[in-house]
PDB file of C-alpha atoms and ligand atoms in Angstrom:
ATOM      1  CA  MET A1039       0.000   0.000   0.000  1.00 92.00           C
ATOM      2  CA  LYS A1040       1.074   3.577  -0.643  1.00 97.00           C
ATOM      3  CA  LYS A1041       0.688   6.509   1.716  1.00 97.00           C
ATOM      4  CA  VAL A1042      -0.724   9.904   0.856  1.00 97.00           C
ATOM      5  CA  THR A1043       2.024  12.443   1.605  1.00 97.00           C
ATOM      6  CA  LYS A1044       0.339  15.672   0.510  1.00 98.00           C
ATOM      7  CA  TYR A1045      -2.901  17.297   1.650  1.00 98.00           C
ATOM      8  CA  ILE A1046      -4.649  20.403   0.388  1.00 98.00           C
ATOM      9  CA  SER A1047      -7.823  22.315   1.282  1.00 98.00           C
ATOM     10  CA  ARG A1048     -10.301  23.606  -1.248  1.00 98.00           C
ATOM     11  CA  LYS A1049     -12.964  26.266  -1.046  1.00 98.00           C
ATOM     12  CA  THR A1050     -15.437  24.464  -3.349  1.00 98.00           C
ATOM     13  CA  LEU A1051     -15.827  20.926  -4.675  1.00 98.00           C
ATOM     14  CA  ILE A1052     -18.951  20.179  -6.754  1.00 97.00           C
ATOM     15  CA  TYR A1053     -19.204  21.827 -10.166  1.00 96.00           C
ATOM     16  CA  LYS A1054     -21.269  21.558 -13.341  1.00 96.00           C
ATOM     17  CA  THR A1055     -19.634  19.813 -16.251  1.00 91.00           C
ATOM     18  CA  GLY A1056     -20.178  18.931 -19.877  1.00 76.00           C
ATOM     19  CA  VAL A1057     -18.877  15.320 -19.658  1.00 74.00           C
ATOM     20  CA  GLU A1058     -21.240  12.558 -20.671  1.00 72.00           C
ATOM     21  CA  TYR A1059     -20.884  10.550 -17.454  1.00 72.00           C
ATOM     22  CA  GLY A1060     -22.603  13.060 -15.218  1.00 79.00           C
ATOM     23  CA  ASP A1061     -23.987  16.591 -15.234  1.00 94.00           C
ATOM     24  CA  TYR A1062     -21.949  17.493 -12.140  1.00 96.00           C
ATOM     25  CA  THR A1063     -18.542  16.293 -11.001  1.00 96.00           C
ATOM     26  CA  MET A1064     -16.058  16.576  -8.125  1.00 97.00           C
ATOM     27  CA  ASN A1065     -12.316  16.049  -7.844  1.00 98.00           C
ATOM     28  CA  HIS A1066     -11.197  15.451  -4.275  1.00 98.00           C
ATOM     29  CA  VAL A1067      -7.551  14.814  -5.202  1.00 98.00           C
ATOM     30  CA  LEU A1068      -5.036  16.940  -7.110  1.00 98.00           C
ATOM     31  CA  GLY A1069      -2.832  14.715  -9.289  1.00 98.00           C
ATOM     32  CA  CYS A1070      -3.010  11.015 -10.056  1.00 98.00           C
ATOM     33  CA  SER A1071      -0.464   8.276  -9.373  1.00 98.00           C
ATOM     34  CA  HIS A1072      -1.635   6.307 -12.419  1.00 98.00           C
ATOM     35  CA  GLY A1073       0.472   8.697 -14.511  1.00 98.00           C
ATOM     36  CA  CYS A1074      -1.109   7.777 -17.854  1.00 97.00           C
ATOM     37  CA  LYS A1075       0.967   8.640 -20.881  1.00 95.00           C
ATOM     38  CA  TYR A1076      -1.767   8.756 -23.548  1.00 89.00           C
ATOM     39  CA  PRO A1077      -1.220  11.666 -22.567  1.00 88.00           C
ATOM     40  CA  CYS A1078      -3.547  12.493 -19.638  1.00 94.00           C
ATOM     41  CA  TYR A1079      -5.663  15.544 -20.517  1.00 92.00           C
ATOM     42  CA  ALA A1080      -6.100  16.457 -16.831  1.00 96.00           C
ATOM     43  CA  TYR A1081      -2.314  16.530 -16.361  1.00 96.00           C
ATOM     44  CA  LEU A1082      -1.820  18.701 -19.441  1.00 95.00           C
ATOM     45  CA  GLN A1083      -4.437  21.173 -18.184  1.00 95.00           C
ATOM     46  CA  LYS A1084      -3.106  21.288 -14.603  1.00 97.00           C
ATOM     47  CA  LYS A1085       0.431  21.840 -15.909  1.00 96.00           C
ATOM     48  CA  ARG A1086      -0.738  24.540 -18.324  1.00 96.00           C
ATOM     49  CA  PHE A1087      -2.523  26.444 -15.553  1.00 97.00           C
ATOM     50  CA  GLY A1088       0.371  26.066 -13.109  1.00 96.00           C
ATOM     51  CA  ASN A1089      -1.378  23.730 -10.635  1.00 95.00           C
ATOM     52  CA  VAL A1090       1.478  21.212 -10.980  1.00 97.00           C
ATOM     53  CA  ASP A1091       5.038  21.769 -12.210  1.00 97.00           C
ATOM     54  CA  SER A1092       6.096  18.317 -13.341  1.00 97.00           C
ATOM     55  CA  TYR A1093       4.976  14.777 -14.172  1.00 97.00           C
ATOM     56  CA  GLU A1094       6.521  13.590 -10.881  1.00 97.00           C
ATOM     57  CA  GLU A1095       4.454  16.129  -8.947  1.00 98.00           C
ATOM     58  CA  TRP A1096       1.311  15.073 -10.856  1.00 98.00           C
ATOM     59  CA  CYS A1097       1.974  11.428  -9.887  1.00 98.00           C
ATOM     60  CA  THR A1098       2.157  12.358  -6.173  1.00 98.00           C
ATOM     61  CA  PRO A1099      -1.521  12.758  -5.231  1.00 98.00           C
ATOM     62  CA  ALA A1100      -2.630  15.546  -2.879  1.00 98.00           C
ATOM     63  CA  LEU A1101      -5.854  14.613  -1.083  1.00 98.00           C
ATOM     64  CA  VAL A1102      -8.418  17.348  -0.424  1.00 98.00           C
ATOM     65  CA  LYS A1103      -8.653  16.950   3.348  1.00 98.00           C
ATOM     66  CA  ASN A1104     -11.900  18.950   3.713  1.00 98.00           C
ATOM     67  CA  THR A1105     -13.786  16.850   1.115  1.00 98.00           C
ATOM     68  CA  LEU A1106     -16.520  15.645   3.484  1.00 98.00           C
ATOM     69  CA  GLU A1107     -17.029  19.096   5.030  1.00 98.00           C
ATOM     70  CA  LEU A1108     -17.381  20.603   1.551  1.00 98.00           C
ATOM     71  CA  LEU A1109     -19.970  17.972   0.632  1.00 98.00           C
ATOM     72  CA  ASP A1110     -21.932  18.771   3.805  1.00 98.00           C
ATOM     73  CA  ALA A1111     -21.937  22.433   2.813  1.00 98.00           C
ATOM     74  CA  GLU A1112     -22.616  22.001  -0.914  1.00 98.00           C
ATOM     75  CA  LEU A1113     -25.005  19.045  -1.198  1.00 98.00           C
ATOM     76  CA  PRO A1114     -28.004  20.919   0.263  1.00 98.00           C
ATOM     77  CA  LYS A1115     -27.504  23.612  -2.425  1.00 96.00           C
ATOM     78  CA  PHE A1116     -26.925  21.254  -5.349  1.00 95.00           C
ATOM     79  CA  LYS A1117     -28.896  18.106  -4.594  1.00 95.00           C
ATOM     80  CA  ASN A1118     -32.073  19.097  -6.446  1.00 96.00           C
ATOM     81  CA  LYS A1119     -30.122  20.145  -9.532  1.00 96.00           C
ATOM     82  CA  ILE A1120     -27.845  17.127  -9.940  1.00 96.00           C
ATOM     83  CA  GLU A1121     -28.926  14.147 -11.995  1.00 95.00           C
ATOM     84  CA  THR A1122     -25.632  12.224 -11.662  1.00 95.00           C
ATOM     85  CA  LEU A1123     -22.493  13.284  -9.795  1.00 96.00           C
ATOM     86  CA  HIS A1124     -19.391  11.913 -11.506  1.00 96.00           C
ATOM     87  CA  LEU A1125     -16.211  10.886  -9.635  1.00 97.00           C
ATOM     88  CA  CYS A1126     -13.870  12.055 -11.039  1.00 97.00           C
ATOM     89  CA  PHE A1127     -13.048  14.207 -14.022  1.00 94.00           C
ATOM     90  CA  THR A1128      -9.427  15.249 -13.323  1.00 96.00           C
ATOM     91  CA  THR A1129      -8.209  12.474 -11.016  1.00 98.00           C
ATOM     92  CA  ASP A1130      -8.993   8.857 -10.086  1.00 98.00           C
ATOM     93  CA  PRO A1131     -11.227   8.147  -7.044  1.00 98.00           C
ATOM     94  CA  PHE A1132      -9.925   4.580  -6.579  1.00 98.00           C
ATOM     95  CA  MET A1133      -6.255   5.289  -7.123  1.00 98.00           C
ATOM     96  CA  TYR A1134      -4.406   1.984  -7.096  1.00 98.00           C
ATOM     97  CA  GLU A1135      -2.941   1.020  -3.696  1.00 98.00           C
ATOM     98  CA  TYR A1136      -3.931   4.309  -2.026  1.00 98.00           C
ATOM     99  CA  ASP A1137      -6.207   3.121   0.795  1.00 98.00           C
ATOM    100  CA  GLU A1138      -6.768   6.597   2.182  1.00 98.00           C
ATOM    101  CA  ILE A1139      -8.025   7.959  -1.141  1.00 98.00           C
ATOM    102  CA  GLN A1140     -10.270   4.934  -1.664  1.00 98.00           C
ATOM    103  CA  GLU A1141     -11.742   5.285   1.843  1.00 98.00           C
ATOM    104  CA  MET A1142     -12.411   8.980   1.283  1.00 98.00           C
ATOM    105  CA  SER A1143     -14.141   8.158  -2.020  1.00 98.00           C
ATOM    106  CA  ILE A1144     -16.425   5.599  -0.364  1.00 98.00           C
ATOM    107  CA  LYS A1145     -17.320   8.076   2.406  1.00 98.00           C
ATOM    108  CA  ALA A1146     -18.004  10.760  -0.210  1.00 98.00           C
ATOM    109  CA  ILE A1147     -20.231   8.462  -2.296  1.00 98.00           C
ATOM    110  CA  LYS A1148     -22.181   7.469   0.861  1.00 98.00           C
ATOM    111  CA  LYS A1149     -22.747  11.109   1.711  1.00 98.00           C
ATOM    112  CA  ILE A1150     -23.842  11.938  -1.841  1.00 98.00           C
ATOM    113  CA  ASN A1151     -26.244   8.976  -1.913  1.00 98.00           C
ATOM    114  CA  ASN A1152     -27.639   9.957   1.503  1.00 98.00           C
ATOM    115  CA  ALA A1153     -28.533  13.317  -0.041  1.00 98.00           C
ATOM    116  CA  GLY A1154     -30.578  11.416  -2.649  1.00 98.00           C
ATOM    117  CA  VAL A1155     -28.041  11.871  -5.462  1.00 98.00           C
ATOM    118  CA  LYS A1156     -26.628   8.993  -7.516  1.00 97.00           C
ATOM    119  CA  CYS A1157     -22.982   8.734  -8.550  1.00 97.00           C
ATOM    120  CA  SER A1158     -21.107   7.521 -11.562  1.00 97.00           C
ATOM    121  CA  VAL A1159     -17.570   6.364 -10.883  1.00 98.00           C
ATOM    122  CA  LEU A1160     -14.697   5.803 -13.301  1.00 98.00           C
ATOM    123  CA  THR A1161     -11.357   4.288 -12.365  1.00 98.00           C
ATOM    124  CA  LYS A1162      -8.228   2.544 -13.555  1.00 98.00           C
ATOM    125  CA  GLY A1163      -7.882   1.146 -10.040  1.00 98.00           C
ATOM    126  CA  ILE A1164      -9.761  -1.623  -8.224  1.00 98.00           C
ATOM    127  CA  LEU A1165     -13.416  -0.975  -7.400  1.00 98.00           C
ATOM    128  CA  PRO A1166     -13.999  -2.274  -3.856  1.00 98.00           C
ATOM    129  CA  ILE A1167     -16.839  -4.764  -3.350  1.00 98.00           C
ATOM    130  CA  ALA A1168     -18.036  -2.529  -0.460  1.00 98.00           C
ATOM    131  CA  LEU A1169     -19.550  -0.295  -3.166  1.00 98.00           C
ATOM    132  CA  SER A1170     -22.229  -2.950  -3.691  1.00 98.00           C
ATOM    133  CA  GLU A1171     -23.666  -1.973  -0.296  1.00 98.00           C
ATOM    134  CA  LEU A1172     -24.309   1.599  -1.459  1.00 98.00           C
ATOM    135  CA  SER A1173     -27.149   2.865  -3.660  1.00 98.00           C
ATOM    136  CA  LYS A1174     -27.953   0.498  -6.513  1.00 98.00           C
ATOM    137  CA  ASP A1175     -28.603   3.586  -8.668  1.00 98.00           C
ATOM    138  CA  ASN A1176     -24.838   4.255  -8.764  1.00 98.00           C
ATOM    139  CA  GLU A1177     -22.959   3.277 -11.920  1.00 98.00           C
ATOM    140  CA  TYR A1178     -19.445   1.849 -11.588  1.00 98.00           C
ATOM    141  CA  GLY A1179     -17.018   1.989 -14.485  1.00 98.00           C
ATOM    142  CA  ILE A1180     -13.457   1.073 -15.389  1.00 98.00           C
ATOM    143  CA  THR A1181     -11.269   2.105 -18.293  1.00 98.00           C
ATOM    144  CA  ILE A1182      -9.831  -0.672 -20.455  1.00 98.00           C
ATOM    145  CA  VAL A1183      -8.050   0.205 -23.702  1.00 98.00           C
ATOM    146  CA  SER A1184      -6.068  -3.019 -24.116  1.00 98.00           C
ATOM    147  CA  LEU A1185      -5.711  -6.486 -22.611  1.00 98.00           C
ATOM    148  CA  ASP A1186      -1.932  -6.385 -23.046  1.00 98.00           C
ATOM    149  CA  GLU A1187      -0.380  -6.029 -19.598  1.00 98.00           C
ATOM    150  CA  SER A1188       3.036  -4.927 -20.908  1.00 98.00           C
ATOM    151  CA  PHE A1189       1.299  -2.129 -22.858  1.00 98.00           C
ATOM    152  CA  ARG A1190      -0.581  -1.206 -19.664  1.00 98.00           C
ATOM    153  CA  GLU A1191       2.718  -1.009 -17.749  1.00 98.00           C
ATOM    154  CA  ARG A1192       4.100   1.340 -20.383  1.00 97.00           C
ATOM    155  CA  ILE A1193       1.062   3.576 -20.917  1.00 97.00           C
ATOM    156  CA  GLU A1194      -0.702   3.465 -17.500  1.00 98.00           C
ATOM    157  CA  PRO A1195       2.346   2.764 -15.304  1.00 98.00           C
ATOM    158  CA  GLY A1196       0.743   3.372 -11.894  1.00 98.00           C
ATOM    159  CA  ALA A1197      -2.717   1.913 -12.623  1.00 98.00           C
ATOM    160  CA  ALA A1198      -4.061  -1.471 -11.555  1.00 98.00           C
ATOM    161  CA  PRO A1199      -3.306  -4.585 -13.639  1.00 98.00           C
ATOM    162  CA  ILE A1200      -6.017  -5.059 -16.266  1.00 98.00           C
ATOM    163  CA  LEU A1201      -7.303  -8.432 -15.091  1.00 98.00           C
ATOM    164  CA  GLU A1202      -7.630  -7.214 -11.489  1.00 98.00           C
ATOM    165  CA  ARG A1203      -9.599  -4.193 -12.713  1.00 98.00           C
ATOM    166  CA  LEU A1204     -11.872  -6.434 -14.733  1.00 98.00           C
ATOM    167  CA  SER A1205     -12.512  -8.969 -11.985  1.00 98.00           C
ATOM    168  CA  ALA A1206     -13.411  -6.205  -9.477  1.00 98.00           C
ATOM    169  CA  LEU A1207     -15.957  -4.794 -11.935  1.00 98.00           C
ATOM    170  CA  LYS A1208     -17.317  -8.267 -12.618  1.00 98.00           C
ATOM    171  CA  ALA A1209     -17.756  -8.836  -8.868  1.00 98.00           C
ATOM    172  CA  LEU A1210     -19.820  -5.637  -8.593  1.00 98.00           C
ATOM    173  CA  HIS A1211     -21.884  -6.705 -11.591  1.00 98.00           C
ATOM    174  CA  GLY A1212     -22.447 -10.074  -9.907  1.00 98.00           C
ATOM    175  CA  ALA A1213     -23.584  -8.215  -6.769  1.00 98.00           C
ATOM    176  CA  GLY A1214     -26.321  -6.473  -8.774  1.00 98.00           C
ATOM    177  CA  CYS A1215     -24.609  -3.120  -9.452  1.00 98.00           C
ATOM    178  CA  LYS A1216     -24.827  -1.169 -12.702  1.00 98.00           C
ATOM    179  CA  THR A1217     -21.483  -1.434 -14.487  1.00 98.00           C
ATOM    180  CA  TRP A1218     -19.885   0.223 -17.480  1.00 98.00           C
ATOM    181  CA  VAL A1219     -16.602   0.276 -19.358  1.00 98.00           C
ATOM    182  CA  SER A1220     -14.840   3.167 -21.012  1.00 98.00           C
ATOM    183  CA  ILE A1221     -12.728   2.024 -23.972  1.00 98.00           C
ATOM    184  CA  GLU A1222     -11.022   5.363 -24.339  1.00 96.00           C
ATOM    185  CA  PRO A1223      -8.568   6.585 -25.509  1.00 96.00           C
ATOM    186  CA  TYR A1224      -8.419   3.624 -27.882  1.00 97.00           C
ATOM    187  CA  PRO A1225      -4.954   3.283 -29.493  1.00 96.00           C
ATOM    188  CA  THR A1226      -4.294   3.029 -33.239  1.00 95.00           C
ATOM    189  CA  PRO A1227      -2.355   0.010 -34.638  1.00 95.00           C
ATOM    190  CA  ASN A1228       0.915   1.976 -34.851  1.00 94.00           C
ATOM    191  CA  ILE A1229       0.724   2.330 -31.042  1.00 94.00           C
ATOM    192  CA  ILE A1230      -0.327  -1.265 -30.405  1.00 95.00           C
ATOM    193  CA  CYS A1231      -1.581  -3.854 -32.836  1.00 95.00           C
ATOM    194  CA  GLN A1232      -4.470  -5.631 -31.139  1.00 97.00           C
ATOM    195  CA  ASP A1233      -7.875  -7.153 -31.642  1.00 97.00           C
ATOM    196  CA  LEU A1234     -10.757  -4.882 -30.593  1.00 98.00           C
ATOM    197  CA  SER A1235     -13.114  -7.872 -30.517  1.00 98.00           C
ATOM    198  CA  ALA A1236     -11.045  -9.437 -27.695  1.00 98.00           C
ATOM    199  CA  VAL A1237     -11.353  -6.230 -25.663  1.00 98.00           C
ATOM    200  CA  LEU A1238     -15.112  -6.146 -26.286  1.00 98.00           C
ATOM    201  CA  GLU A1239     -15.541  -9.818 -25.355  1.00 98.00           C
ATOM    202  CA  SER A1240     -13.672  -9.246 -22.071  1.00 98.00           C
ATOM    203  CA  VAL A1241     -16.237  -6.625 -21.026  1.00 98.00           C
ATOM    204  CA  ALA A1242     -19.301  -8.355 -22.452  1.00 97.00           C
ATOM    205  CA  PHE A1243     -20.823  -8.640 -18.961  1.00 97.00           C
ATOM    206  CA  ALA A1244     -20.990  -4.851 -18.417  1.00 98.00           C
ATOM    207  CA  ASP A1245     -24.235  -2.927 -18.913  1.00 98.00           C
ATOM    208  CA  LYS A1246     -22.794  -0.059 -20.941  1.00 97.00           C
ATOM    209  CA  ILE A1247     -19.797   0.589 -23.196  1.00 98.00           C
ATOM    210  CA  ILE A1248     -18.289   3.961 -24.048  1.00 97.00           C
ATOM    211  CA  PHE A1249     -15.849   4.134 -26.941  1.00 98.00           C
ATOM    212  CA  GLY A1250     -13.591   7.014 -27.902  1.00 97.00           C
ATOM    213  CA  ARG A1251     -10.518   7.799 -29.948  1.00 95.00           C
ATOM    214  CA  THR A1252      -7.127   9.009 -28.751  1.00 92.00           C
ATOM    215  CA  ASN A1253      -6.621  12.765 -28.956  1.00 85.00           C
ATOM    216  CA  TYR A1254      -3.641  15.039 -28.276  1.00 76.00           C
ATOM    217  CA  SER A1255      -1.113  12.459 -29.498  1.00 79.00           C
ATOM    218  CA  LYS A1256       1.523  12.877 -32.224  1.00 79.00           C
ATOM    219  CA  GLU A1257       1.409   9.138 -32.836  1.00 83.00           C
ATOM    220  CA  ILE A1258      -2.214   9.370 -33.951  1.00 82.00           C
ATOM    221  CA  SER A1259      -1.658  12.148 -36.485  1.00 78.00           C
ATOM    222  CA  SER A1260       1.345  10.231 -37.887  1.00 84.00           C
ATOM    223  CA  TYR A1261      -0.942   7.249 -38.502  1.00 88.00           C
ATOM    224  CA  LYS A1262      -2.424   8.283 -41.832  1.00 87.00           C
ATOM    225  CA  LYS A1263      -5.383   5.905 -41.757  1.00 91.00           C
ATOM    226  CA  HIS A1264      -6.599   6.882 -38.293  1.00 92.00           C
ATOM    227  CA  LYS A1265      -9.956   8.286 -39.480  1.00 93.00           C
ATOM    228  CA  GLN A1266     -10.866   5.101 -41.334  1.00 95.00           C
ATOM    229  CA  PHE A1267      -9.522   3.017 -38.445  1.00 96.00           C
ATOM    230  CA  TYR A1268     -11.761   4.736 -35.887  1.00 96.00           C
ATOM    231  CA  ASN A1269     -14.791   4.585 -38.179  1.00 97.00           C
ATOM    232  CA  ASP A1270     -14.245   0.811 -38.498  1.00 97.00           C
ATOM    233  CA  CYS A1271     -13.829   0.449 -34.726  1.00 98.00           C
ATOM    234  CA  VAL A1272     -17.054   2.366 -34.083  1.00 98.00           C
ATOM    235  CA  LYS A1273     -18.923   0.066 -36.475  1.00 98.00           C
ATOM    236  CA  GLU A1274     -17.593  -2.962 -34.607  1.00 98.00           C
ATOM    237  CA  VAL A1275     -18.496  -1.515 -31.185  1.00 98.00           C
ATOM    238  CA  ILE A1276     -22.042  -0.675 -32.286  1.00 98.00           C
ATOM    239  CA  GLU A1277     -22.559  -4.114 -33.856  1.00 98.00           C
ATOM    240  CA  PHE A1278     -21.266  -5.780 -30.685  1.00 98.00           C
ATOM    241  CA  CYS A1279     -23.482  -3.701 -28.394  1.00 98.00           C
ATOM    242  CA  GLU A1280     -26.580  -4.195 -30.529  1.00 98.00           C
ATOM    243  CA  LYS A1281     -25.965  -7.954 -30.700  1.00 97.00           C
ATOM    244  CA  HIS A1282     -25.519  -8.173 -26.910  1.00 96.00           C
ATOM    245  CA  ASN A1283     -28.263  -5.688 -26.100  1.00 95.00           C
ATOM    246  CA  LYS A1284     -25.959  -3.160 -24.445  1.00 96.00           C
ATOM    247  CA  VAL A1285     -26.226   0.550 -24.028  1.00 97.00           C
ATOM    248  CA  TYR A1286     -23.374   2.313 -25.847  1.00 97.00           C
ATOM    249  CA  HIS A1287     -22.051   5.797 -26.336  1.00 96.00           C
ATOM    250  CA  ILE A1288     -19.538   6.868 -28.965  1.00 96.00           C
ATOM    251  CA  LYS A1289     -17.504   9.866 -27.861  1.00 94.00           C
ATOM    252  CA  GLU A1290     -17.774  12.996 -29.941  1.00 91.00           C
ATOM    253  CA  GLY A1291     -15.125  13.311 -32.648  1.00 91.00           C
ATOM    254  CA  THR A1292     -14.481   9.563 -32.892  1.00 95.00           C
ATOM    255  CA  ILE A1293     -16.470   9.193 -36.112  1.00 93.00           C
ATOM    256  CA  THR A1294     -15.246  11.234 -39.098  1.00 91.00           C
ATOM    257  CA  GLU A1295     -16.881  11.788 -42.482  1.00 85.00           C
ATOM    258  CA  ILE A1296     -14.283  10.714 -45.067  1.00 79.00           C
TER     259      ILE A1296
HETATM  260  S1  SF4 B1143      -6.196   7.648 -14.452  1.00 77.47           S
HETATM  261 FE1  SF4 B1143      -7.138   9.398 -15.485  1.00 77.47          FE
HETATM  262  S2  SF4 B1143      -6.543  11.176 -14.253  1.00 77.47           S
HETATM  263 FE2  SF4 B1143      -5.198   9.495 -13.681  1.00 77.47          FE
HETATM  264  S3  SF4 B1143      -3.360   9.826 -14.949  1.00 77.47           S
HETATM  265 FE3  SF4 B1143      -4.729   8.350 -15.992  1.00 77.47          FE
HETATM  266  S4  SF4 B1143      -5.948   9.603 -17.396  1.00 77.47           S
HETATM  267 FE4  SF4 B1143      -5.026  10.990 -15.885  1.00 77.47          FE
END
């Protein structure tokens, strides 16, 4: 297990967002030890606005110590406006091997549910089975862009091993929770040559699949056929989801008119 070594206080926590997972979101950690090299959009933004100076600093998470107090103050104001509160947009609520962050996330979700608000959760860590005891309206998701563990070690160096991620999600599904998988940012064949159908089959138990392309990467623009590639992937995802009766969402910009 890893210890949190940095703490910060914030003045506000819940905010409105345009992401498709929830109409409101909260980020109770600054930074993320998963250190994804896709690259991570949150890291690029935090670096650009001077919130972190380096990749090493980004990978050293700072926990917002007044998270629960902020929720107590803000939930009464927001609870009638929020349809789904998403954890998290610029960090990971179940950061791998950080017990203290995971415990704070569970306490936060409990508090949010007690205010009558449901949560959506997205992680590249391990979703604890304790989540199955919380509101069954919550939706629990993991990101999987490949089944290749050596690729995962290279591109998501601090995140949980893929099979562990998958089996935790499967356990929640088995316990009657709503589950979903984000296959995003999906890599092009010049980054890793792999079979999308194998990725889809591995998550066939989940209730919903989100698929999206890789952005902000030089490797993508150097792959000349990327538009056709993503159009073909989208077709395969939609066919798979329709065949297995799954809800799906294709992220904006993934399909291109050629
Ligand atoms: S898990 Fe998400 S927030 Fe964390 S480094 Fe990866 S992309 Fe960024």
